[in-house]
Amino acid sequence: MLVRVSSGKTTRSPPIQPNELAAQNVVWSEFRYRAGSEIFGEAEPADYVYQIRQGAVRTYKLLSDGRRQIGAFHLPGDIFGIENDEVHRFTAEAIIATTVWIAKRRSLFGGLGDGDVSATNNVRDLITKNLEHAENHLLLLGRQTALEKVAAFLLEMDGRLEQPEVMGLPMGRRDIADYLGLTLETVSRALSALREESILSFIGQTQREIALHDRSKLAQRATSGLHSR
Amino acid sequence: MLVRVSSGKTTRSPPIQPNELAAQNVVWSEFRYRAGSEIFGEAEPADYVYQIRQGAVRTYKLLSDGRRQIGAFHLPGDIFGIENDEVHRFTAEAIIATTVWIAKRRSLFGGLGDGDVSATNNVRDLITKNLEHAENHLLLLGRQTALEKVAAFLLEMDGRLEQPEVMGLPMGRRDIADYLGLTLETVSRALSALREESILSFIGQTQREIALHDRSKLAQRATSGLHSR
DNA sequence: CGACTCCTTGACAGCGTTCAACAGTAGTGG
DNA sequence: CCACTACTGTTGAACGCTGTCAAGGAGTCG
């Protein structure tokens, strides 16, 4: 069976089961994408679901004049491209060199009507996670300032990359800006401001390696603030 | 069985089946809420789901300093309050006097594991609709201008209220602003600008009755703030 | 070494917010 | 019926956060 891949280099397919979804006769294949290559496009048929082994992926929507809103970043372990509809509602691109496992979408949905209920519930849980993330993102985009947005972004990545000391961001300033509804200059300025407050510092010379020195102060910046209740 | 209602006046409960969800022994009860009363709060247990018979509802999140982001408006026929989790992630309030039908949440989920698959799929479809709306809202909040936002809002309401000539908005300027990530003054100015372009006009003296005169021109405003290219 | 990408920083402008005044409407009670 | 209050919406003026435009540094790669 051949799987079409929009671009990027492909490899052969060792059928290994990932840990997340119940492993009910779902066959997974491995594929690789170069940095910047498209994995699937908005409005394309959603025939496959993806789990990241290595790398990072952005999913986004575009306006006709080029304005872009990134809905989410996907990191190793994440599943993306899962849809209830027949088509994708985002474009997905590899941010850096990325390895994914791909499975046929229908194998997860189990025939749509008489399928395995536990699998159906797993799919629903994943969709719900996406919804929850999007809902929190609405509040961020609509009602938070530039500094709050950047601080919240750093905290989110800090929790998800979970590296001991230095977090290595796979994405550039432009991606961060399009995720937060800002320009890359504003993101850069906010990061510089946080650095001047000694809340973080840049490691190395790539500016993508960031060490967080004061997470609680950073959390204050992020939530001038979030409702406790 | 008693159902707790946060506030507002309640009535007795004729067990009638709504048309939307498959009518599998789900008992629905009718409740009424006064304008401004809370239907459920964020982080409260999500024991019930709601379908609107009359009125309008807003669902929102708050920051501790009072900033508010409305995630969605719910109109007659809409189902809201459905959650995969055990708790609500938004607060819901009646915008105007509102009548809803309420059903126990668990009756829709069918026992979580061995339930009716078609009901499970219906729930997933509803969650997916919410997700799709939120995803489009992300692009709106993150990447569109004030005029584009207001124009898009009018088009959305035009499609959902589907009244012949004049659309009667149930919500005020403040609600619109908090839905679009703007201030009420900016919303008011954008509406005035559209009125001066003869794209719409206000009917009556409430400023909430709006007649759309040129939907195609309005659609242009919704996707391109200034020039095309 | 030149071309390229990515990022930072500065100067400035503008869009949207903030602050304020005012008009229209509705509800209340004398 | 009118005064009083509260609420909603419009409009003006000034401010400021963020975007725009521009320059330059630093790393990468052919």
PDB file of C-alpha atoms in Angstrom, chain A residues 40-120:
ATOM      1  CA  PHE A  40      -1.356  17.926   5.005  1.00  0.00           C
ATOM      2  CA  GLY A  41      -3.265  20.930   3.767  1.00  0.00           C
ATOM      3  CA  GLU A  42      -6.414  22.626   4.936  1.00  0.00           C
ATOM      4  CA  ALA A  43      -9.526  21.118   3.315  1.00  0.00           C
ATOM      5  CA  GLU A  44      -7.626  18.039   2.195  1.00  0.00           C
ATOM      6  CA  PRO A  45      -9.175  14.638   2.918  1.00  0.00           C
ATOM      7  CA  ALA A  46      -8.401  13.521   6.454  1.00  0.00           C
ATOM      8  CA  ASP A  47      -7.461   9.945   5.686  1.00  0.00           C
ATOM      9  CA  TYR A  48      -4.727   9.562   8.272  1.00  0.00           C
ATOM     10  CA  VAL A  49      -3.895  10.497  11.813  1.00  0.00           C
ATOM     11  CA  TYR A  50      -0.382  11.273  12.967  1.00  0.00           C
ATOM     12  CA  GLN A  51       1.684  10.779  16.066  1.00  0.00           C
ATOM     13  CA  ILE A  52       4.988  12.562  16.435  1.00  0.00           C
ATOM     14  CA  ARG A  53       8.057  10.519  17.281  1.00  0.00           C
ATOM     15  CA  GLN A  54      10.621  13.273  16.862  1.00  0.00           C
ATOM     16  CA  GLY A  55      10.465  16.865  15.784  1.00  0.00           C
ATOM     17  CA  ALA A  56       7.724  19.490  15.919  1.00  0.00           C
ATOM     18  CA  VAL A  57       4.707  20.450  13.835  1.00  0.00           C
ATOM     19  CA  ARG A  58       2.606  23.599  13.485  1.00  0.00           C
ATOM     20  CA  THR A  59      -1.050  23.599  12.444  1.00  0.00           C
ATOM     21  CA  TYR A  60      -2.456  26.841  11.110  1.00  0.00           C
ATOM     22  CA  LYS A  61      -5.063  28.679   9.096  1.00  0.00           C
ATOM     23  CA  LEU A  62      -4.369  31.396   6.543  1.00  0.00           C
ATOM     24  CA  LEU A  63      -6.195  34.494   5.371  1.00  0.00           C
ATOM     25  CA  SER A  64      -6.049  35.296   1.689  1.00  0.00           C
ATOM     26  CA  ASP A  65      -3.577  38.124   2.227  1.00  0.00           C
ATOM     27  CA  GLY A  66      -1.117  35.905   4.043  1.00  0.00           C
ATOM     28  CA  ARG A  67      -2.000  36.562   7.655  1.00  0.00           C
ATOM     29  CA  ARG A  68      -1.545  33.332   9.549  1.00  0.00           C
ATOM     30  CA  GLN A  69      -2.894  32.003  12.826  1.00  0.00           C
ATOM     31  CA  ILE A  70      -1.159  28.997  14.287  1.00  0.00           C
ATOM     32  CA  GLY A  71      -3.648  26.974  16.301  1.00  0.00           C
ATOM     33  CA  ALA A  72      -1.245  24.630  17.999  1.00  0.00           C
ATOM     34  CA  PHE A  73       2.269  23.274  18.175  1.00  0.00           C
ATOM     35  CA  HIS A  74       2.662  19.517  18.261  1.00  0.00           C
ATOM     36  CA  LEU A  75       5.582  17.881  20.025  1.00  0.00           C
ATOM     37  CA  PRO A  76       6.844  14.308  20.364  1.00  0.00           C
ATOM     38  CA  GLY A  77       4.090  12.033  21.624  1.00  0.00           C
ATOM     39  CA  ASP A  78       1.300  14.298  20.420  1.00  0.00           C
ATOM     40  CA  ILE A  79      -1.369  13.029  18.082  1.00  0.00           C
ATOM     41  CA  PHE A  80      -2.629  15.449  15.476  1.00  0.00           C
ATOM     42  CA  GLY A  81      -4.660  15.441  12.308  1.00  0.00           C
ATOM     43  CA  ILE A  82      -7.526  13.646  13.968  1.00  0.00           C
ATOM     44  CA  GLU A  83     -10.833  14.874  12.605  1.00  0.00           C
ATOM     45  CA  ASN A  84     -14.447  14.037  12.993  1.00  0.00           C
ATOM     46  CA  ASP A  85     -15.091  15.402   9.525  1.00  0.00           C
ATOM     47  CA  GLU A  86     -13.775  14.031   6.281  1.00  0.00           C
ATOM     48  CA  VAL A  87     -11.345  16.891   5.760  1.00  0.00           C
ATOM     49  CA  HIS A  88      -8.651  18.696   7.709  1.00  0.00           C
ATOM     50  CA  ARG A  89      -9.481  22.139   8.975  1.00  0.00           C
ATOM     51  CA  PHE A  90      -5.836  23.198   9.357  1.00  0.00           C
ATOM     52  CA  THR A  91      -2.657  22.972   7.389  1.00  0.00           C
ATOM     53  CA  ALA A  92       0.121  21.033   9.113  1.00  0.00           C
ATOM     54  CA  GLU A  93       3.810  21.655   8.498  1.00  0.00           C
ATOM     55  CA  ALA A  94       6.962  20.242   9.991  1.00  0.00           C
ATOM     56  CA  ILE A  95       8.820  22.990  11.825  1.00  0.00           C
ATOM     57  CA  ILE A  96      12.049  21.019  11.961  1.00  0.00           C
ATOM     58  CA  ALA A  97      12.962  17.576  10.673  1.00  0.00           C
ATOM     59  CA  THR A  98      10.165  15.412  11.970  1.00  0.00           C
ATOM     60  CA  THR A  99       9.351  11.730  12.211  1.00  0.00           C
ATOM     61  CA  VAL A 100       5.730  10.655  12.564  1.00  0.00           C
ATOM     62  CA  TRP A 101       3.736   7.468  12.758  1.00  0.00           C
ATOM     63  CA  ILE A 102       0.706   7.411  10.526  1.00  0.00           C
ATOM     64  CA  ALA A 103      -2.424   5.298  10.814  1.00  0.00           C
ATOM     65  CA  LYS A 104      -5.513   5.110   8.658  1.00  0.00           C
ATOM     66  CA  ARG A 105      -8.180   7.286  10.156  1.00  0.00           C
ATOM     67  CA  ARG A 106     -10.985   4.802   9.600  1.00  0.00           C
ATOM     68  CA  SER A 107      -9.163   2.169  11.606  1.00  0.00           C
ATOM     69  CA  LEU A 108      -9.601   4.367  14.663  1.00  0.00           C
ATOM     70  CA  PHE A 109     -13.228   5.160  14.072  1.00  0.00           C
ATOM     71  CA  GLY A 110     -14.051   1.505  13.703  1.00  0.00           C
ATOM     72  CA  GLY A 111     -16.520   1.607  10.865  1.00  0.00           C
ATOM     73  CA  LEU A 112     -18.593   4.497  12.116  1.00  0.00           C
ATOM     74  CA  GLY A 113     -21.605   3.053  13.908  1.00  0.00           C
ATOM     75  CA  ASP A 114     -20.787  -0.405  15.102  1.00  0.00           C
ATOM     76  CA  GLY A 115     -17.205   0.195  16.112  1.00  0.00           C
ATOM     77  CA  ASP A 116     -15.360  -0.413  19.295  1.00  0.00           C
ATOM     78  CA  VAL A 117     -16.767   1.912  21.927  1.00  0.00           C
ATOM     79  CA  SER A 118     -13.536   2.316  23.850  1.00  0.00           C
ATOM     80  CA  ALA A 119     -11.754   3.407  20.697  1.00  0.00           C
ATOM     81  CA  THR A 120     -14.564   5.844  20.045  1.00  0.00           C
TER      82      THR A 120
END
